[in-house]
C-alpha positions as MATLAB code, in Angstrom:
seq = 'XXXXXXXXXXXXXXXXXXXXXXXXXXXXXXXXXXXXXXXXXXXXXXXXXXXXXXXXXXXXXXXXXXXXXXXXXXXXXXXXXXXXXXXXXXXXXXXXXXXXXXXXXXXXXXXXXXXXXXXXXXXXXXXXXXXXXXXXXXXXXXXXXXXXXXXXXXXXXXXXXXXXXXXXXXXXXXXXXXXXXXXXXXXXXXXXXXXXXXXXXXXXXXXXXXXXXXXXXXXXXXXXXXXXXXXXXXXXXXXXXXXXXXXXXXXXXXXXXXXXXXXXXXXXXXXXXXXXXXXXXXXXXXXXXXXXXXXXXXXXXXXXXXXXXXXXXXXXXXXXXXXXXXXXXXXXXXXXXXXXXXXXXXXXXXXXXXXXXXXXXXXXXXXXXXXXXXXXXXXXXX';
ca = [
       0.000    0.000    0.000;
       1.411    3.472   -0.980;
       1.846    5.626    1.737;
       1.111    8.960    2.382;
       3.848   11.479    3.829;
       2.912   13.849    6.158;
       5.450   16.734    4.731;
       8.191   16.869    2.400;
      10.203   19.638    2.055;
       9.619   20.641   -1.866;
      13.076   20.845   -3.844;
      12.485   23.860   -7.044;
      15.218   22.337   -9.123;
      17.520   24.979   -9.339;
      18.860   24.461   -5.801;
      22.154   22.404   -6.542;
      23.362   24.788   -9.068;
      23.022   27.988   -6.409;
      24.984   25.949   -3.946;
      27.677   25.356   -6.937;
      28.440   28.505   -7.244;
      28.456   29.340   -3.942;
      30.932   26.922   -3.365;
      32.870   28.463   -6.403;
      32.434   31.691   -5.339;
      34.827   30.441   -1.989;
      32.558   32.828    0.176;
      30.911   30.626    2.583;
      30.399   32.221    5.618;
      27.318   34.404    6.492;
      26.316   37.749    4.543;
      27.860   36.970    1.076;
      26.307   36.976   -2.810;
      23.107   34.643   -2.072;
      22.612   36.100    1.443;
      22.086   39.409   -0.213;
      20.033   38.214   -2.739;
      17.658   36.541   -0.188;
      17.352   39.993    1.243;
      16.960   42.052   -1.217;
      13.920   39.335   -2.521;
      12.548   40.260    1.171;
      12.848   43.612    1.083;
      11.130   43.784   -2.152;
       8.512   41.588   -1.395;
       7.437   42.708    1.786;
       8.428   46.415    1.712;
      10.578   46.433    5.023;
      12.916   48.565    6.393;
      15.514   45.604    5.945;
      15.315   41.784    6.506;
      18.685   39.738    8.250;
      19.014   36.314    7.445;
      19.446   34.213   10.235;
      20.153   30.397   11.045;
      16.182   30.238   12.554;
      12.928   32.063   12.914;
      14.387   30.986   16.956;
      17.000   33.174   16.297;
      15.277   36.399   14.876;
      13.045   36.081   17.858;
      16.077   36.294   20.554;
      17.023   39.162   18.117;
      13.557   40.456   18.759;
      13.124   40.025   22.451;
      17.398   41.442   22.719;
      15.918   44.679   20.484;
      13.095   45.263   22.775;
      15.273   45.386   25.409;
      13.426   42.877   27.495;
      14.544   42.430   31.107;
      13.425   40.665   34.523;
      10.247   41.512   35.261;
       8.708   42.713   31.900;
       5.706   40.887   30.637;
       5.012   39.245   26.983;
       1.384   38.549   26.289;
       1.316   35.675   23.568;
      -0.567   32.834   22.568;
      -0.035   29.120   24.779;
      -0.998   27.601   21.076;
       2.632   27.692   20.023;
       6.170   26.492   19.867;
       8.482   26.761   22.347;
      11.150   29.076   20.443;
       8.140   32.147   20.941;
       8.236   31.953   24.822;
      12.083   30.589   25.171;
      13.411   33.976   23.374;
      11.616   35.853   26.091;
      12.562   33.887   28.866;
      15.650   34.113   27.949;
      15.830   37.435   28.966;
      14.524   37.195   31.972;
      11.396   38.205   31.392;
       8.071   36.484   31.705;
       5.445   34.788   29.244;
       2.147   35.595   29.981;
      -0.157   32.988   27.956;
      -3.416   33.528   25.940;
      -5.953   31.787   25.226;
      -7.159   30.970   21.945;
      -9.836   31.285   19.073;
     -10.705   27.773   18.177;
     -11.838   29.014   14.638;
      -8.632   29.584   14.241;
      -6.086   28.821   16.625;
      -4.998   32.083   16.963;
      -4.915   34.556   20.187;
      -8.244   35.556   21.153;
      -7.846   39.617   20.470;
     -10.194   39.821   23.618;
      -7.810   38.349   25.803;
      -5.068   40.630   25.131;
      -6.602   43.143   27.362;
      -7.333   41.612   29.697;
      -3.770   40.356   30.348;
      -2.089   43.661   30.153;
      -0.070   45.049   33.413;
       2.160   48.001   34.432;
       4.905   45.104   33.384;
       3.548   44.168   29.974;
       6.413   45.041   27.826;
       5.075   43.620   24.246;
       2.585   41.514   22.466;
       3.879   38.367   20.467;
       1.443   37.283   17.974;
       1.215   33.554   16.249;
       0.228   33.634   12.773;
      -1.000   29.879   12.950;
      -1.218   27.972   10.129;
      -0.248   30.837    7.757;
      -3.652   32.920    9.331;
      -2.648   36.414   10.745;
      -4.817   37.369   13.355;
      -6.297   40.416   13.649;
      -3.568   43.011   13.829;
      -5.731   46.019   12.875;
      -7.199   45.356   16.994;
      -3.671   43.865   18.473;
      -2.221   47.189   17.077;
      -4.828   49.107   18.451;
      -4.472   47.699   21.526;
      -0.819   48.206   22.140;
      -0.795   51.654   21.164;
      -3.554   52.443   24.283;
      -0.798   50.715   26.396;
       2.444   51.832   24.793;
       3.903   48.382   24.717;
       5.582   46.770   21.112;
       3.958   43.835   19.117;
       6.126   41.452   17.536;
       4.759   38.962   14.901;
       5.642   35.287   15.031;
       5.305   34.583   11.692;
       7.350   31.517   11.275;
       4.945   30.268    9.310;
       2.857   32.851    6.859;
       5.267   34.004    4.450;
       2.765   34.012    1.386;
      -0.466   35.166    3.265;
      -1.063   38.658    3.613;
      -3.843   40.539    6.013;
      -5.942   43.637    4.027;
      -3.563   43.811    1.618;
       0.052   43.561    3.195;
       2.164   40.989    3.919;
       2.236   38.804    6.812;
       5.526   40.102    9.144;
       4.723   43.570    8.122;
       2.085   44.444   10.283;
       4.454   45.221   13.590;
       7.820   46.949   14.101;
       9.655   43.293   14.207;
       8.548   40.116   12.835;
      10.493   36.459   12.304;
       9.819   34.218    9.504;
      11.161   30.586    9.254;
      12.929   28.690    6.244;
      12.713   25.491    8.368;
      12.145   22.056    5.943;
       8.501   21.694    7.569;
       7.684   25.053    6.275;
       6.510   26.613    2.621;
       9.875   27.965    1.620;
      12.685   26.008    2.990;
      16.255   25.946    3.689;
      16.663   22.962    6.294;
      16.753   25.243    8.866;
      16.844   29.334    8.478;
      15.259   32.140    9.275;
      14.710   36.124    8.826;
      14.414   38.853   11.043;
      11.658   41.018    9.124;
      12.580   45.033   10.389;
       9.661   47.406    9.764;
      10.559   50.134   12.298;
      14.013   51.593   11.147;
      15.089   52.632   14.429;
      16.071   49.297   14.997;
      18.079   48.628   11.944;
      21.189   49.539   12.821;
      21.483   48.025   16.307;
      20.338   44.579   14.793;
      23.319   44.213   12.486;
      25.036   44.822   15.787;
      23.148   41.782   17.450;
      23.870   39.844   14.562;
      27.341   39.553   14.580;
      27.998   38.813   17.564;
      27.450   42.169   19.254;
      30.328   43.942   17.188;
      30.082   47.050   14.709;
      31.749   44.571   12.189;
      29.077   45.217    9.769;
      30.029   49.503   10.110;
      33.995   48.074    9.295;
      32.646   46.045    5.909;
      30.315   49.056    4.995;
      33.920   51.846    5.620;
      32.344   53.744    8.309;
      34.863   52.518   10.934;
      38.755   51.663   10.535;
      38.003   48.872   12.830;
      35.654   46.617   14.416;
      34.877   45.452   18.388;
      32.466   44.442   20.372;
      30.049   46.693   21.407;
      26.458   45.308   22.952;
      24.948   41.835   23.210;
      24.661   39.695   20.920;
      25.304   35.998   19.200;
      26.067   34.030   16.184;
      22.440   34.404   14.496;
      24.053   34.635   10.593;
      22.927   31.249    8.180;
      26.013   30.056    6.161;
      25.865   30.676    2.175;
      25.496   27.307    1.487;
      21.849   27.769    3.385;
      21.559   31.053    1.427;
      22.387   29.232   -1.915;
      19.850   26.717   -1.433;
      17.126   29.148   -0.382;
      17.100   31.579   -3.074;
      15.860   29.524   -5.604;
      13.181   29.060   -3.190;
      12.113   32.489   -2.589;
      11.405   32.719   -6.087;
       9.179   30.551   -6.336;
       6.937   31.330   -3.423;
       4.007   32.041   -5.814;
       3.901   28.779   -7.256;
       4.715   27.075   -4.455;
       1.790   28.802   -2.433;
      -0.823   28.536   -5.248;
       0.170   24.906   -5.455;
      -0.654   24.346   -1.329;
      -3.588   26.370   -1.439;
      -5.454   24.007   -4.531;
      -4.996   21.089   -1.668;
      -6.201   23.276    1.410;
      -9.122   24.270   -0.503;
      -9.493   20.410   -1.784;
      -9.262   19.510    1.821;
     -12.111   21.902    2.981;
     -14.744   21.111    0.289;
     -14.194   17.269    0.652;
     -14.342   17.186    3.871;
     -17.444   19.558    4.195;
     -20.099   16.950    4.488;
     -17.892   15.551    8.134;
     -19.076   18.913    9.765;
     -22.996   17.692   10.026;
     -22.175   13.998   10.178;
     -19.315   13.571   12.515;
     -19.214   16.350   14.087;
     -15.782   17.555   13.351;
     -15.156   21.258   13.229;
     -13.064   22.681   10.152;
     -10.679   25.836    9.754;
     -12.275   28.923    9.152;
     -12.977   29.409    5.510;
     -10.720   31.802    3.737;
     -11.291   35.649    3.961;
     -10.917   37.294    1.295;
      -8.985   40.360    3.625;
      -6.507   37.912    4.986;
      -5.437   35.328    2.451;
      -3.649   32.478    3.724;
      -0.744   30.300    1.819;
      -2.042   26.847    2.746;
       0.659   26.133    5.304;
      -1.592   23.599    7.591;
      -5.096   21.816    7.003;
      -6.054   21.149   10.370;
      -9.844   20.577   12.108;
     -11.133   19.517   15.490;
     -12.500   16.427   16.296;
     -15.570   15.969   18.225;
     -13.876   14.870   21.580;
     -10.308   14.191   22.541;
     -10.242   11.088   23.774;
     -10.644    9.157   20.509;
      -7.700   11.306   18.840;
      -5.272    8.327   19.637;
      -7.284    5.792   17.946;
      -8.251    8.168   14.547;
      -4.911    8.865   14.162;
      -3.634    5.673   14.710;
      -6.274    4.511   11.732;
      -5.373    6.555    9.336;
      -1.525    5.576    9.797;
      -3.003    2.171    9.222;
      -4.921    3.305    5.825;
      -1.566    4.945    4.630;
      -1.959    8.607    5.534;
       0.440    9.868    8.069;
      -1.449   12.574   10.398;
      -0.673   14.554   13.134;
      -1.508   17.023   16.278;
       0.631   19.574   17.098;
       1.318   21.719   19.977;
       1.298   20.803   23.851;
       0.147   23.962   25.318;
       2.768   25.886   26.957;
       0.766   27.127   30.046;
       0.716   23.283   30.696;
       4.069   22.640   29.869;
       6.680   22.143   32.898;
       8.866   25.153   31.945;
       5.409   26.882   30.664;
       4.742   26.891   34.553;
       8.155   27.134   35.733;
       8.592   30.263   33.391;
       5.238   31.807   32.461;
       1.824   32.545   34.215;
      -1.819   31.996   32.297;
      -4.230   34.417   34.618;
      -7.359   32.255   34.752;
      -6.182   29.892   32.144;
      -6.173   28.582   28.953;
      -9.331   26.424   28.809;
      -9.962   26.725   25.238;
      -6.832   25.843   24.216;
      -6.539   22.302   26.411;
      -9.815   21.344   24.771;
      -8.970   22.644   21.209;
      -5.283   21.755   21.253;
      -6.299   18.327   22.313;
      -8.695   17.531   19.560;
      -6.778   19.142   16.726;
      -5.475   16.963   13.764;
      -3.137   17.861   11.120;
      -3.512   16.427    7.491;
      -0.757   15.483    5.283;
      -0.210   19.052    3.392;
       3.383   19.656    0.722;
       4.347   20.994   -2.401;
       3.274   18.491   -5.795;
       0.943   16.407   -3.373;
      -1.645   16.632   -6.458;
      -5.749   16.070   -6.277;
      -5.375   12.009   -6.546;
      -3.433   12.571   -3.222;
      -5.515   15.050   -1.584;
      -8.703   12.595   -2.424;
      -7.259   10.103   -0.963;
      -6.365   11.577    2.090;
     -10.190   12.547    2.133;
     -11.562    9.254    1.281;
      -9.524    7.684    4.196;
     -10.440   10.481    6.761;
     -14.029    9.700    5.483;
     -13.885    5.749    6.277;
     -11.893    6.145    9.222;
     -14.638    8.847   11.194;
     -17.452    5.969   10.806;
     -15.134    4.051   12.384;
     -14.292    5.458   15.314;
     -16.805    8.129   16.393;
     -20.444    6.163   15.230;
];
């Protein structure tokens, strides 16, 4: 029985020549020809102050929380629906997570939370853009100017959606984006640090390389270069560079190519709401485009997760959940606080399945995928 993967990362075709002449080029180290050509693709595309390259979306988020100038004590509202890398680059400067709850429509912080949460200590607002969906940042914005505190955007994984008519990462003063292989665009592992605000420009090269001015020596403002604030190794090699470029260009096709199997996904699947019970992802709005980074719904109850799961591994199609909240993880209560909890995201988070979603997966694959959720909810929740 053929088998279904549960993501590949796509290959364009021109990747092994990039990396060719990279390697002929005898640059290899961060910030040479295909670096700058994955920026200046950025830049263009999402109209940014500037965009760094880094080695992870982790990494432009410790850029983020080190720009911010988060310390002990300060407070970052954000989402528990999400990875660890959005609360650890806050922790890591001492400050503390402060968890949201969620929308279960679409896994996103619940706006009406945010205010909720907000102290003399709250310092910023990290926003998830799950599944490629950005929340609404038109009332996240809103709400941190009333406060005075920053917003950062988490979006590791939207590049390709857009919210009323600009791009995802471009909708707060700092954003992250990540190039890992389970993502749209890939590079192994990668990242960007999306600028919007200028004022933080130069102090981000800084951060960058390893808290010198080395980047004021290259450019001839400085005879020499030292250290001169915090900072770490955040800079990809060229060889991730090389292999990346060829990528960015073809973000169109790749997300028009997704979004024919999220949309296959939703209409198939369309008659399960009634029958079984199972709640889908909140249809596409026309304002905030998505780029078909996740197909995900909610089963009726969590309990029998396990056992669908396990069933449609047995058909062939390789599913999964995702997230343990943090609020519930052990260094989500070591580190953080959740005032009053998350309840909707334990009962969401728990009953959420992921469905087998890549570049070239084709209709035949996507119906199949369908026809085997179809015979497998019968199964386990008549």
């Amino acid at each position: 029985m053929d088998k279904v993967a549960f993501s590949i990362p796509p290959v364009i075709g021109e990747e092994l020549d990039a990396i060719g002449d990279a390697i002929a080029r005898r640059r290899l180290s961060g910030d040479g020809h295909y670096t700058d050509l994955c920026r200046q693709w950025l830049e263009q595309r999402l109209g940014c102050a500037r965009a760094f390259l880094t080695h992870s979306c982790t990494g432009a988020l410790e850029m983020a929380a080190l720009l911010l100038d988060l310390g002990a004590g300060d407070e970052v509202i954000m989402p528990s629906f999400t990875f660890s890398s959005t609360a650890n680059a806050v922790v890591l400067r001492g400050a503390v997570p402060v968890f949201a709850d969620v929308d279960p429509t679409t896994m996103n912080i619940d706006v009406d939370e945010i205010e909720r949460l907000v102290t003399p200590r709250t310092k910023a607002i990290f926003v998830v853009h799950y599944a490629g969906r950005i929340p609404d940042m038109d009332r996240v914005n809103a709400i941190a100017a009333r406060h005075g505190i920053a917003v950062v955007e988490d979006a590791a994984q939207s590049l390709g959606s857009s919210y009323k008519g600009r791009p995802a990462g471009t909708h707060s003063a700092l954003a992250a984006i990540s190039f890992h292989e389970t993502k749209n665009i890939v590079s192994g592992e990668g990242g960007a640090l999306v600028i919007n605000d200028p004022q933080f420009v130069a102090r981000a090269a800084i951060l960058r390389e390893k808290g010198t001015n080395r980047q004021a020596f290259l450019e001839g403002q400085v005879d020499k270069y030292t250290w001169v604030d915090l900072g770490s190794s955040y800079l990809p090699s060229e060889i991730v560079a090389a292999y990346l470029f060829p990528q960015l260009k073809a973000t169109d096709g790749i997300t028009a190519d997704r979004l024919r199997s999220w949309h296959g996904y939703r209409q198939a699947l369309e008659p399960a709401v009634d029958r079984y019970g199972i709640t889908l992802p909140a249809p596409m709005d026309r304002d905030v485009p998505l780029n078909g980074h996740i197909f995900h719904f909610l089963l009726p109850d969590a309990e029998r997760r396990p056992a669908f799961i396990a069933a449609m591994k047995a058909r062939g199609s390789h599913c999964g959940f995702h997230y343990v909240p943090l609020h519930s993880a052990p260094a989500g209560r070591r580190f953080g606080r959740a005032p009053g909890g998350c309840p909707v995201t334990e009962d969401a988070a728990a009953r959420l399945v992921r469905l087998p979603l890549f570049y070239g997966m084709g209709e035949a694959t996507v119906a199949r995928v369908c026809a085997d959720v179809m015979s497998t909810l019968p199964e386990i929740f008549d």
